[in-house]
């Protein structure tokens, strides 16, 4: 799946597209948190000094469930909400951006990580390190393409707004009944609300604009442990010319969930198509809040990873 800067820039593209059509997102700050989707839980209580049980598992489960079912649960909560309806709706609108880009791009990235492993077999010890390297490079490429900015001038924390006036709590209150109904997870809303802030804290340490952390800390530790690029694969590179990360040469690739599904689209071809789909799904979801139109119809239930209806997880 694409990484945090790419999701941020993608959401801004979708918000602009909606605005040109005369539509404003319900709450822009909440929507920017939503644009990171379930990924916020990958940072929940993961730093050693953060007390309390981590909900990393929630991020994994949310990526592997039926999207139609998930958005049905979001709608259920929004219909009952009286205190922060705009905040919660804004979050879900941003979440549609995350979902649309994930499902469009993830099959390509899964294919690309295997190709990169063939091209550079000494880089990583597992597939995740190649996956993260591609995502990090795409962040650098997307930031330059969408905004003209260089990654060395970008603070990663900027992708998420700071908490104020119950912003993070609205996210926790949205998720508490959703996680309970879908997965039987009994977690207080206040604890779930820590996820966006925890992500901001982690992004402070992941920002390496001078590349000094990579040179002086992370790479020496990686060499000492011989574990591959388990840390530096998560850092955004200043230069991306060492490999065709975005498939700008339009090589043919296959969807690993269905190898009869082939394409020569670049990452940015997929990105542009997904932006149109995200805008359409947001408009359709808002229109369905007071009706009975199914989320199956709106999303086609295309999996986060597969982009195929009803296919949610790659089976080895």
Rosetta silent file (secondary structure, phi, psi, omega in degrees, C-alpha in Angstrom):
SEQUENCE: XXXXXXXXXXXXXXXXXXXXXXXXXXXXXXXXXXXXXXXXXXXXXXXXXXXXXXXXXXXXXXXXXXXXXXXXXXXXXXXXXXXXXXXXXXXXXXXXXXXXXXXXXXXXXXXXXXXXXXXXXXXXXXXXXXXXXXXXXXXXXXXXXXXXXXXXXXXXXXXXXXXXXXXXXXXXXXXXXXXXXXXXXXXXXXXXXXXXXXXXXXXXXXXXXXXXXXXXXXXXXXXXXXXXXXXXXXXXXXXXXXXXXXXXXXXXXXXXXXXXXXXXXXXXXXXXXXXXXXXXXXXXXXXXXXXXXXXXXXXXXXXXXXXXXXXXXXXX
SCORE:     score description
SCORE:     0.000 S_00000001
   1 L     0.000  150.876  177.592    0.000    0.000    0.000 S_00000001
   2 L   -62.500  163.308 -176.331    1.225    3.569   -0.535 S_00000001
   3 L  -101.140 -172.706 -162.754    2.794    5.412    2.390 S_00000001
   4 H   -66.437  -40.850  179.942    1.886    8.468    4.404 S_00000001
   5 H   -68.530  -39.448  178.309    3.088   11.366    2.208 S_00000001
   6 H   -62.302  -43.633  178.453    1.487    9.794   -0.854 S_00000001
   7 H   -65.118  -36.801  178.139   -1.822    9.378    1.003 S_00000001
   8 H   -64.145  -50.970 -179.474   -1.617   12.981    2.201 S_00000001
   9 H   -64.847  -37.150  178.171   -0.989   14.395   -1.263 S_00000001
  10 H   -62.399  -44.300  179.311   -3.621   12.115   -2.755 S_00000001
  11 H   -61.619  -42.082  177.718   -6.228   13.358   -0.284 S_00000001
  12 H   -60.373  -38.811  176.494   -5.403   16.969   -1.112 S_00000001
  13 H   -61.295  -45.828 -178.345   -5.915   16.121   -4.789 S_00000001
  14 H   -66.215  -42.807  179.190   -9.326   14.563   -4.049 S_00000001
  15 H   -60.050  -40.897  178.373  -10.395   17.471   -1.807 S_00000001
  16 H   -64.829  -40.721  178.059   -9.498   19.899   -4.602 S_00000001
  17 H   -61.318  -43.006  178.532  -11.437   17.829   -7.109 S_00000001
  18 H   -65.631  -42.054 -179.177  -14.496   17.885   -4.845 S_00000001
  19 H   -61.188  -40.134  178.615  -14.189   21.624   -4.232 S_00000001
  20 H   -63.869  -24.561  177.141  -14.156   22.306   -7.967 S_00000001
  21 L   -90.056    6.291  178.486  -17.424   20.365   -8.121 S_00000001
  22 L    83.241   20.996 -177.054  -18.885   22.591   -5.395 S_00000001
  23 L  -120.954  127.797  175.627  -18.482   20.024   -2.602 S_00000001
  24 L  -106.112  141.633  173.724  -16.562   20.613    0.648 S_00000001
  25 L   -66.816  152.721 -172.388  -15.465   17.815    2.955 S_00000001
  26 L   -65.095  -37.520  179.076  -17.315   17.942    6.272 S_00000001
  27 L  -151.436  108.994 -171.787  -14.179   18.532    8.379 S_00000001
  28 H   -64.211  -40.783 -178.498  -10.840   18.957    6.622 S_00000001
  29 H   -65.803  -44.404  177.217   -8.634   18.170    9.633 S_00000001
  30 H   -63.404  -36.302  179.533  -10.518   14.972   10.425 S_00000001
  31 H   -65.695  -33.370  177.298  -10.398   14.070    6.733 S_00000001
  32 H   -69.033  -33.225  172.917   -6.598   14.364    6.740 S_00000001
  33 H   -68.378  -43.574  178.260   -6.461   11.871    9.599 S_00000001
  34 H   -60.007  -30.367 -179.133   -8.868    9.647    7.682 S_00000001
  35 L   -63.233  -20.367  175.655   -6.577    9.845    4.660 S_00000001
  36 L   -87.313   -4.891  173.083   -4.077    7.720    6.617 S_00000001
  37 H    54.307 -145.444 -179.762   -6.789    5.068    7.026 S_00000001
  38 H   -68.801   -8.844 -176.099   -6.078    2.107    9.315 S_00000001
  39 H   -61.847  -23.353  179.758   -2.355    2.927    9.151 S_00000001
  40 H   -59.837  -29.534 -178.141   -2.671    5.153   12.230 S_00000001
  41 H   -76.314  -16.037  175.554   -3.013    2.001   14.332 S_00000001
  42 H   -68.408  -14.197  179.623    0.372    0.710   13.144 S_00000001
  43 H  -108.894   -0.261 -173.043    1.857    3.460   15.352 S_00000001
  44 L   -68.855  113.887  175.340   -0.503    3.046   18.315 S_00000001
  45 L    55.984   37.209 -177.336    1.483    2.732   21.578 S_00000001
  46 L   -95.350  -20.963  178.082    4.521    1.274   19.784 S_00000001
  47 L   -74.965  143.005 -170.216    7.223    3.527   21.265 S_00000001
  48 L   -57.360  -29.972 -176.398    8.768    2.008   24.405 S_00000001
  49 L   -90.478    1.874 -179.762    7.746    4.855   26.719 S_00000001
  50 L   -91.416  115.214 -176.664    4.081    4.884   25.644 S_00000001
  51 L   -76.657  159.463  176.104    1.956    3.035   28.238 S_00000001
  52 L    98.508  157.690 -177.044   -1.050    0.864   27.464 S_00000001
  53 L   -71.882  137.261  178.853   -1.800   -1.977   25.094 S_00000001
  54 L   -78.291  147.649  176.748   -1.117   -1.383   21.405 S_00000001
  55 L  -110.638   33.793  176.054   -3.895   -1.728   18.833 S_00000001
  56 H   -54.118  -37.612 -179.182   -1.590   -2.557   15.920 S_00000001
  57 H   -58.945  -31.363  179.106   -3.781   -5.602   15.302 S_00000001
  58 H   -63.713  -40.110  177.845   -6.712   -3.297   14.521 S_00000001
  59 H   -62.022  -40.214  178.968   -4.773   -1.784   11.619 S_00000001
  60 H   -66.900  -45.475 -177.900   -4.072   -5.237   10.228 S_00000001
  61 H   -64.738  -39.897 -178.173   -7.655   -6.436   10.619 S_00000001
  62 H   -65.552  -30.289  177.263   -9.144   -3.332    9.023 S_00000001
  63 H   -75.350  -17.593 -171.784   -7.032   -3.844    5.906 S_00000001
  64 L  -110.897   10.233 -178.595   -8.193   -7.454    5.587 S_00000001
  65 L  -103.294  165.833  174.446  -11.940   -7.096    6.007 S_00000001
  66 L   -59.553  119.035  177.493  -14.690   -6.540    3.475 S_00000001
  67 H   -60.142  -37.164  178.596  -14.607   -2.800    2.655 S_00000001
  68 H   -60.285  -42.492  179.217  -18.364   -2.837    2.042 S_00000001
  69 H   -65.833  -40.697  179.931  -18.919   -4.217    5.529 S_00000001
  70 H   -63.098  -46.146 -179.086  -16.549   -1.671    7.066 S_00000001
  71 H   -70.559  -26.723  171.758  -18.251    1.303    5.433 S_00000001
  72 H   -62.241  -40.947  179.408  -21.640   -0.071    6.488 S_00000001
  73 H   -68.586  -39.924  175.159  -20.382    0.075   10.081 S_00000001
  74 H   -58.644  -44.822 -179.537  -19.097    3.621    9.606 S_00000001
  75 H   -62.840  -39.289  179.642  -22.534    4.605    8.288 S_00000001
  76 H   -58.293  -44.789 -179.586  -24.222    2.947   11.271 S_00000001
  77 H   -67.629  -42.940 -178.357  -22.172    5.063   13.693 S_00000001
  78 H   -63.345  -35.524  179.805  -22.686    8.276   11.717 S_00000001
  79 H   -66.330  -27.808 -178.646  -26.452    7.824   11.671 S_00000001
  80 H   -94.503  -10.400 -172.361  -26.504    7.650   15.478 S_00000001
  81 L   -76.454  134.679  178.206  -23.950   10.422   16.103 S_00000001
  82 L  -123.265  -24.713 -172.638  -25.134   13.702   17.613 S_00000001
  83 L   -84.933  -45.607 -175.514  -22.053   15.255   19.246 S_00000001
  84 L  -133.967   53.756 -174.860  -19.409   15.394   16.484 S_00000001
  85 H   -62.365  -39.644 -177.989  -21.128   14.396   13.228 S_00000001
  86 H   -68.343  -39.526  178.644  -19.016   16.639   10.978 S_00000001
  87 H   -61.152  -48.375 -177.095  -15.761   15.438   12.506 S_00000001
  88 H   -67.317  -41.032  178.378  -16.684   11.793   12.074 S_00000001
  89 H   -64.193  -41.561  177.458  -18.049   12.266    8.567 S_00000001
  90 H   -58.427  -41.034  178.525  -14.895   14.157    7.608 S_00000001
  91 H   -60.524  -45.989 -177.974  -12.806   11.247    8.860 S_00000001
  92 H   -65.781  -37.473  177.086  -14.769    8.745    6.761 S_00000001
  93 H   -60.997  -42.237  175.889  -14.493   10.983    3.688 S_00000001
  94 H   -66.058  -35.299  179.564  -10.721   10.972    4.143 S_00000001
  95 H   -63.305  -35.096  175.998  -10.788    7.218    4.707 S_00000001
  96 H   -60.713  -35.180  176.684  -12.357    6.769    1.264 S_00000001
  97 H   -62.822  -45.475  179.794   -9.249    8.469   -0.163 S_00000001
  98 H   -60.816  -47.716 -177.554   -7.028    5.972    1.634 S_00000001
  99 H   -62.570  -45.066 -177.179   -9.103    3.019    0.508 S_00000001
 100 H   -61.638  -41.965 -178.892   -9.321    4.113   -3.131 S_00000001
 101 H   -74.329  -39.718  177.660   -5.557    4.521   -3.473 S_00000001
 102 H   -56.188  -51.372 -173.212   -4.729    1.349   -1.548 S_00000001
 103 H   -68.316  -31.809  179.987   -6.899   -0.860   -3.683 S_00000001
 104 H   -74.521  -39.675 -169.916   -5.673    0.678   -6.947 S_00000001
 105 H   -96.571  -24.410 -172.158   -1.956    0.683   -6.168 S_00000001
 106 H   -62.675  -40.783  177.015   -1.340   -2.280   -3.902 S_00000001
 107 H   -57.933  -40.238  177.319   -1.387   -4.988   -6.621 S_00000001
 108 H   -63.727  -45.433 -176.523    1.275   -3.043   -8.528 S_00000001
 109 H   -65.432  -37.738  176.738    3.431   -2.543   -5.420 S_00000001
 110 H   -62.888  -39.425  175.797    3.219   -6.243   -4.520 S_00000001
 111 H   -66.772  -44.452 -175.576    4.408   -7.102   -8.024 S_00000001
 112 H   -64.601  -34.946 -178.410    7.113   -4.432   -7.928 S_00000001
 113 H   -64.088  -34.319  177.004    8.577   -5.610   -4.635 S_00000001
 114 H   -69.466  -38.152  177.780    9.323   -9.015   -6.165 S_00000001
 115 H   -66.881  -38.896  178.259   10.947   -7.379   -9.179 S_00000001
 116 H   -66.565  -37.511  177.968   13.046   -5.155   -6.949 S_00000001
 117 H   -62.971  -37.648  176.066   14.160   -8.160   -4.923 S_00000001
 118 H   -65.956  -38.719 -176.166   15.381   -9.796   -8.152 S_00000001
 119 H   -75.711  -30.091 -175.703   17.229   -6.621   -9.142 S_00000001
 120 L  -138.095   68.315 -172.082   18.800   -6.010   -5.710 S_00000001
 121 L   -66.170  -18.481 -178.613   18.843   -9.337   -3.807 S_00000001
 122 L   -88.387   -0.761 -173.300   21.298   -8.142   -1.167 S_00000001
 123 L   -74.405  -50.192 -171.775   19.162   -5.246    0.043 S_00000001
 124 L  -123.375  160.607  176.853   16.622   -6.896    2.319 S_00000001
 125 L   -97.131  -11.569  177.601   16.103   -9.958    4.464 S_00000001
 126 L  -152.864  169.331 -175.782   12.346  -10.127    3.816 S_00000001
 127 H   -63.737  -30.183 -178.109    9.686   -8.870    1.433 S_00000001
 128 H   -60.042  -37.007 -177.449    8.594   -6.105    3.811 S_00000001
 129 H   -67.129  -36.017  175.117   11.883   -4.277    3.404 S_00000001
 130 H   -70.478  -39.329  178.011   11.471   -4.141   -0.382 S_00000001
 131 H   -59.799  -48.657 -178.928    7.828   -3.111    0.056 S_00000001
 132 H   -66.019  -35.812  178.683    8.789   -0.260    2.402 S_00000001
 133 H   -62.499  -42.139  178.901   11.616    0.839    0.102 S_00000001
 134 H   -66.002  -46.145  179.940    9.178    1.218   -2.788 S_00000001
 135 H   -60.086  -41.898 -179.159    6.615    3.050   -0.661 S_00000001
 136 H   -64.854  -41.983  177.977    9.270    5.425    0.667 S_00000001
 137 H   -64.629  -38.721  178.406   10.519    6.189   -2.828 S_00000001
 138 H   -65.718  -31.391  173.996    6.958    6.792   -4.019 S_00000001
 139 H   -61.046  -46.096  178.885    6.523    9.332   -1.219 S_00000001
 140 H   -60.958  -46.018 -178.393    9.515   11.259   -2.567 S_00000001
 141 H   -66.602  -42.563 -176.913    8.241   11.019   -6.152 S_00000001
 142 H   -68.352  -41.376  178.844    4.633   11.908   -5.307 S_00000001
 143 H   -58.937  -43.852 -179.713    5.549   14.930   -3.211 S_00000001
 144 H   -67.435  -41.816 -178.019    7.609   16.330   -6.081 S_00000001
 145 H   -67.081  -43.335 -172.743    4.955   15.535   -8.692 S_00000001
 146 H   -83.463  -33.667 -173.288    1.985   16.918   -6.750 S_00000001
 147 H  -122.633  -11.325 -175.872    3.510   19.930   -4.999 S_00000001
 148 L    77.634    4.504 -177.206    6.906   20.577   -6.591 S_00000001
 149 L   -91.682  154.226  175.493    8.504   20.172   -3.151 S_00000001
 150 L   -95.622  147.733 -175.797   11.553   18.103   -2.279 S_00000001
 151 H   -63.073  -27.518  179.568   11.346   15.522    0.479 S_00000001
 152 H   -69.452  -15.003  179.146   14.232   17.180    2.338 S_00000001
 153 H  -100.443    9.340 -172.181   11.996   20.244    2.794 S_00000001
 154 L  -118.095  126.074  173.900    9.030   18.271    4.164 S_00000001
 155 L   -89.257  123.108 -175.287    8.339   17.418    7.802 S_00000001
 156 H   -59.900  -30.553  179.642    6.505   14.095    7.950 S_00000001
 157 H   -60.730  -19.190 -177.679    4.425   15.252   10.923 S_00000001
 158 H   -65.041  -16.101 -177.916    2.703   17.701    8.576 S_00000001
 159 H   -72.351  -17.601 -179.088    0.512   14.904    7.192 S_00000001
 160 L  -123.636  133.195  175.689   -1.524   14.873   10.431 S_00000001
 161 L   -71.463  156.020  173.975   -3.060   17.869   12.223 S_00000001
 162 L   -72.450  158.854  179.847   -2.410   18.399   15.913 S_00000001
 163 L   -75.573  139.688  171.473   -5.139   17.518   18.372 S_00000001
 164 L  -165.456  148.096  174.375   -7.539   20.234   19.499 S_00000001
 165 L    52.064   39.547  175.004  -11.171   20.534   20.557 S_00000001
 166 L    76.266   19.460 -178.608  -11.692   16.765   20.712 S_00000001
 167 H   -60.404  -51.784 -178.628  -10.413   16.039   17.198 S_00000001
 168 H   -67.970  -34.776  179.588   -8.608   12.822   18.130 S_00000001
 169 H   -64.363  -33.974  177.250  -11.382   11.751   20.478 S_00000001
 170 H   -60.615  -37.943  177.228  -13.849   11.920   17.581 S_00000001
 171 H   -65.069  -44.855  178.468  -11.678    9.343   15.785 S_00000001
 172 H   -63.105  -39.320 -179.486  -11.652    7.127   18.868 S_00000001
 173 H   -70.721  -30.699  175.355  -15.419    7.436   19.320 S_00000001
 174 H   -67.561  -44.163 -173.568  -15.987    6.506   15.682 S_00000001
 175 H   -78.358  -27.455 -173.131  -13.816    3.405   15.921 S_00000001
 176 H   -55.717  -51.712  178.710  -14.913    2.100   19.321 S_00000001
 177 H   -71.927  -29.312 -179.872  -18.261    0.610   18.166 S_00000001
 178 H   -65.962  -49.118  179.978  -16.825   -0.363   14.758 S_00000001
 179 H   -67.152  -32.591  177.937  -13.998   -2.445   16.230 S_00000001
 180 H   -66.750  -47.071 -176.787  -16.364   -3.933   18.810 S_00000001
 181 H   -71.897  -39.772 -175.395  -18.933   -5.058   16.243 S_00000001
 182 H   -80.120  -39.046 -170.518  -16.485   -6.242   13.580 S_00000001
 183 H  -126.001    0.327 -178.097  -13.763   -7.859   15.677 S_00000001
 184 L    67.761   24.101  179.658  -15.045   -8.093   19.241 S_00000001
 185 L   -87.579  119.305 -178.255  -12.332   -5.669   20.388 S_00000001
 186 L  -101.493   87.827 -175.912  -13.363   -3.947   23.602 S_00000001
 187 L  -125.788  128.645  179.332  -11.175   -0.832   23.641 S_00000001
 188 L   -60.581  146.915  179.943  -12.196    2.520   25.164 S_00000001
 189 H   -58.786  -36.672 -178.432  -12.581    5.393   22.735 S_00000001
 190 H   -64.445  -33.468  178.976  -10.052    7.438   24.725 S_00000001
 191 H   -74.747  -41.493  176.586   -7.398    4.771   24.210 S_00000001
 192 H   -62.646  -31.646 -177.721   -8.097    4.465   20.475 S_00000001
 193 L   -66.408  -11.731  178.500   -7.897    8.266   20.249 S_00000001
 194 H   -74.806  -16.599 -171.886   -4.182    8.075   21.008 S_00000001
 195 H   -58.532  -49.179 -179.039   -3.430    6.622   17.566 S_00000001
 196 H   -61.887  -40.394  178.823   -3.091    9.865   15.537 S_00000001
 197 H   -66.415  -39.520  176.996   -0.878   11.451   18.196 S_00000001
 198 H   -62.651  -37.287  177.642    1.255    8.330   18.457 S_00000001
 199 H   -64.993  -42.712  177.737    1.716    8.417   14.694 S_00000001
 200 H   -59.721  -41.310  179.396    2.845   12.047   14.868 S_00000001
 201 H   -62.621  -45.062 -179.300    5.383   11.138   17.554 S_00000001
 202 H   -64.692  -36.446 -178.238    6.793    8.284   15.475 S_00000001
 203 H   -67.067  -24.948  175.008    7.004   10.485   12.383 S_00000001
 204 H   -60.231  -42.554 -178.210    9.289   12.869   14.253 S_00000001
 205 H   -78.446  -21.829  179.674   11.876   10.085   14.481 S_00000001
 206 H   -85.802  -10.514  177.506   11.244    8.954   10.901 S_00000001
 207 L   -79.612  121.836 -176.200   11.986   12.417    9.504 S_00000001
 208 L  -139.884   63.770 -171.392   15.591   12.411    8.273 S_00000001
 209 L   -68.069  -27.195  178.115   15.862   15.390    5.956 S_00000001
 210 L   -91.982   -8.137 -176.998   19.655   15.668    6.300 S_00000001
 211 L    66.990   13.905 -179.671   20.117   11.861    6.069 S_00000001
 212 H   -71.714  -38.626  178.880   22.311   12.026    9.197 S_00000001
 213 H   -61.805  -40.076  179.084   20.212    9.525   11.135 S_00000001
 214 H   -63.943  -45.945 -174.759   20.549    7.062    8.297 S_00000001
 215 H   -73.036  -41.063 -170.663   24.305    7.517    7.989 S_00000001
 216 H   -95.968  -21.506 -175.242   25.252    7.774   11.653 S_00000001
 217 H  -121.935  -64.279 -169.779   22.678    5.598   13.418 S_00000001
 218 H   -65.972  -46.758 -176.452   20.366    3.363   11.420 S_00000001
 219 H   -66.709  -42.214  175.498   22.749    2.016    8.788 S_00000001
 220 H   -59.055  -39.076  178.231   25.528    1.125   11.260 S_00000001
 221 H   -65.824  -41.097  178.578   22.988   -0.739   13.419 S_00000001
 222 H   -61.752  -42.654  179.551   21.666   -2.584   10.364 S_00000001
 223 H   -65.847  -37.883 -179.636   25.170   -3.642    9.369 S_00000001
 224 H   -65.665  -41.859 -176.569   25.927   -4.780   12.904 S_00000001
 225 H   -86.440  -15.477 -178.641   22.783   -6.905   13.193 S_00000001
 226 L    56.064   39.575 -178.908   22.876   -8.119    9.562 S_00000001
 227 L  -103.618   15.714 -176.821   19.125   -7.780    9.369 S_00000001
 228 L    77.031 -168.895 -177.548   18.930   -5.979    6.065 S_00000001
 229 L   -86.825   61.998 -175.911   17.524   -2.481    5.695 S_00000001
 230 L   -73.416  -22.463  178.258   14.875   -2.902    8.405 S_00000001
 231 L  -104.701  -47.558 -174.317   15.108    0.775    9.457 S_00000001
 232 H   -70.633  -19.250  175.466   16.421    2.685    6.440 S_00000001
 233 H   -66.634  -18.523 -179.337   13.758    1.210    4.155 S_00000001
 234 H   -89.924   -4.425 -178.631   11.287    3.330    6.149 S_00000001
 235 L   -97.596  140.030 -177.636   13.139    6.587    5.440 S_00000001
 236 L   -74.243  125.948 -179.195   12.299    8.710    2.412 S_00000001
 237 L   -76.722  148.574  174.895   15.202    8.849   -0.069 S_00000001
 238 L   -73.343  -33.302 -177.719   16.420   12.147   -1.462 S_00000001
 239 L  -123.177  144.349 -176.686   17.029   10.529   -4.853 S_00000001
 240 L  -127.660   20.158 -175.202   14.962    7.881   -6.618 S_00000001
 241 L   -84.098    2.229 -176.043   16.889    7.335   -9.840 S_00000001
 242 L   -82.177  -11.828 -179.763   18.316    3.947   -8.857 S_00000001
 243 L  -160.965  159.342 -177.961   15.168    2.020   -9.918 S_00000001
 244 L   -89.118   73.935 -172.953   11.874    2.606  -11.744 S_00000001
 245 L   -63.093  -33.984 -176.627    9.727    2.706   -8.607 S_00000001
 246 L   -97.674    8.729 -178.897    6.664    4.218  -10.296 S_00000001
 247 L    53.563   44.092  179.776    6.867    2.059  -13.448 S_00000001
 248 L   -72.554   -9.693  173.380    7.229    5.142  -15.591 S_00000001
 249 L   -89.773   -2.681  175.004    8.649    2.909  -18.327 S_00000001
 250 L    60.299   46.892  171.224    5.304    1.076  -18.389 S_00000001
 251 L   -67.026  150.517  177.419    6.555   -2.476  -17.952 S_00000001
 252 L   -75.284  135.082  177.043    3.821   -5.099  -17.931 S_00000001
 253 E  -133.051  161.347 -177.018    2.900   -6.276  -14.456 S_00000001
 254 E  -119.180  142.402  172.780    0.451   -8.808  -13.021 S_00000001
 255 E   -71.451  117.297 -176.236   -1.980   -8.586  -10.142 S_00000001
 256 L   -65.378  -13.688  176.782   -0.660  -11.258   -7.726 S_00000001
 257 L   -84.410  -18.624  178.124   -4.226  -12.034   -6.650 S_00000001
 258 E  -158.823   96.859 -171.970   -5.173  -12.899  -10.239 S_00000001
 259 E   -71.983   -6.427  170.334   -2.293  -13.242  -12.684 S_00000001
 260 E   -75.287  -14.907  178.793   -4.669  -13.092  -15.653 S_00000001
 261 E   -89.159  102.974 -179.643   -5.095   -9.439  -14.679 S_00000001
 262 E  -116.378  158.052 -178.033   -2.177   -7.661  -16.395 S_00000001
 263 E  -156.704  158.398  169.692   -1.445   -3.982  -16.901 S_00000001
 264 L  -117.929   12.923 -179.670    1.216   -1.565  -18.103 S_00000001
 265 L   -63.019  142.749  170.648   -0.102    1.334  -16.019 S_00000001
 266 L   -79.550  168.545  175.364    2.405    3.366  -14.074 S_00000001
 267 H   -57.651  -39.642 -176.646    1.835    4.086  -10.409 S_00000001
 268 H   -75.305  -24.069  169.622    0.712    7.581  -11.349 S_00000001
 269 H   -63.050  -45.123  178.875   -1.786    6.258  -13.891 S_00000001
 270 H   -64.050  -40.527  179.391   -3.310    4.257  -11.039 S_00000001
 271 H   -58.855  -47.164 -178.181   -3.114    7.296   -8.758 S_00000001
 272 H   -66.742  -41.441  177.454   -5.050    9.487  -11.179 S_00000001
 273 H   -63.868  -40.661 -178.583   -7.745    6.868  -11.750 S_00000001
 274 H   -65.815  -33.747  179.029   -8.090    6.318   -7.997 S_00000001
 275 H   -61.243  -40.721  177.336   -8.578   10.054   -7.391 S_00000001
 276 H   -65.643  -41.622 -179.752  -11.671   10.000   -9.606 S_00000001
 277 H   -66.267  -39.961  179.754  -12.975    6.891   -7.853 S_00000001
 278 H   -61.945  -46.793  179.726  -12.393    8.375   -4.407 S_00000001
 279 H   -60.523  -43.120  179.332  -14.313   11.536   -5.249 S_00000001
 280 H   -63.100  -44.110 -178.439  -17.186    9.512   -6.672 S_00000001
 281 H   -65.966  -36.813  178.413  -17.369    7.205   -3.638 S_00000001
 282 H   -62.497  -47.886  179.606  -17.377   10.150   -1.221 S_00000001
 283 H   -60.721  -43.599 -178.486  -20.274   11.804   -3.026 S_00000001
 284 H   -68.104  -37.714  178.804  -22.181    8.520   -3.186 S_00000001
 285 H   -65.263  -46.693  178.959  -21.546    7.715    0.492 S_00000001
 286 H   -59.705  -40.255  177.647  -22.787   11.110    1.671 S_00000001
 287 H   -66.980  -23.504 -177.970  -25.881   10.637   -0.464 S_00000001
 288 H   -92.465   -1.745 -177.775  -26.439    7.209    1.069 S_00000001
 289 L   -61.802  -35.805 -178.705  -26.272    8.357    4.700 S_00000001
 290 L  -103.993    7.190 -179.438  -30.007    8.873    4.846 S_00000001
 291 L  -118.929 -164.736 -176.825  -30.909    6.142    2.380 S_00000001
 292 L  -119.581   16.859  178.538  -30.556    2.403    2.025 S_00000001
 293 L   -63.644  135.103 -173.882  -28.099    2.176   -0.875 S_00000001
 294 L   -78.963  148.824  174.706  -25.623   -0.589   -0.086 S_00000001
 295 H   -69.670  -22.333  173.821  -21.921   -0.062    0.406 S_00000001
 296 H   -59.160  -42.864 -178.957  -21.455   -3.102   -1.828 S_00000001
 297 H   -69.094  -37.982 -177.006  -22.808   -1.027   -4.689 S_00000001
 298 H   -73.964  -39.984 -174.923  -20.651    1.987   -3.843 S_00000001
 299 H  -101.618  -13.901 -168.693  -17.343    0.134   -3.313 S_00000001
 300 L    57.997   10.034  179.772  -17.939   -3.062   -5.334 S_00000001
 301 L    54.356   37.488  178.286  -16.341   -4.567   -2.204 S_00000001
 302 E   -77.311  125.181 -173.042  -12.927   -4.423   -3.894 S_00000001
 303 L   -61.444  149.008  177.926  -10.262   -5.504   -1.400 S_00000001
 304 L   -54.188  -38.628 -174.887   -7.715   -3.064    0.028 S_00000001
 305 L   -98.270  -27.149 -169.449   -4.871   -5.184   -1.335 S_00000001
 306 L   -98.644  -27.558 -170.563   -6.359   -6.958   -4.349 S_00000001
 307 L    62.278   19.265 -179.622   -8.567   -4.402   -6.110 S_00000001
 308 L  -117.455  140.438 -179.885  -10.825   -7.405   -6.784 S_00000001
 309 E   -59.778  127.954  174.521  -14.410   -7.838   -5.503 S_00000001
 310 L    73.969    7.401 -179.850  -14.583  -10.051   -2.438 S_00000001
 311 L  -113.281  114.290 -170.398  -10.821  -10.734   -2.344 S_00000001
 312 L  -112.370  -23.367 -172.781   -9.246   -9.352    0.796 S_00000001
 313 L  -147.277  135.956  178.819   -6.016  -11.205    1.526 S_00000001
 314 L   -73.337  128.048  179.338   -3.296  -12.872   -0.493 S_00000001
 315 L  -102.800  126.741  178.239   -3.063  -16.584    0.234 S_00000001
 316 L   -77.961    0.000    0.000    0.337  -18.261   -0.094 S_00000001
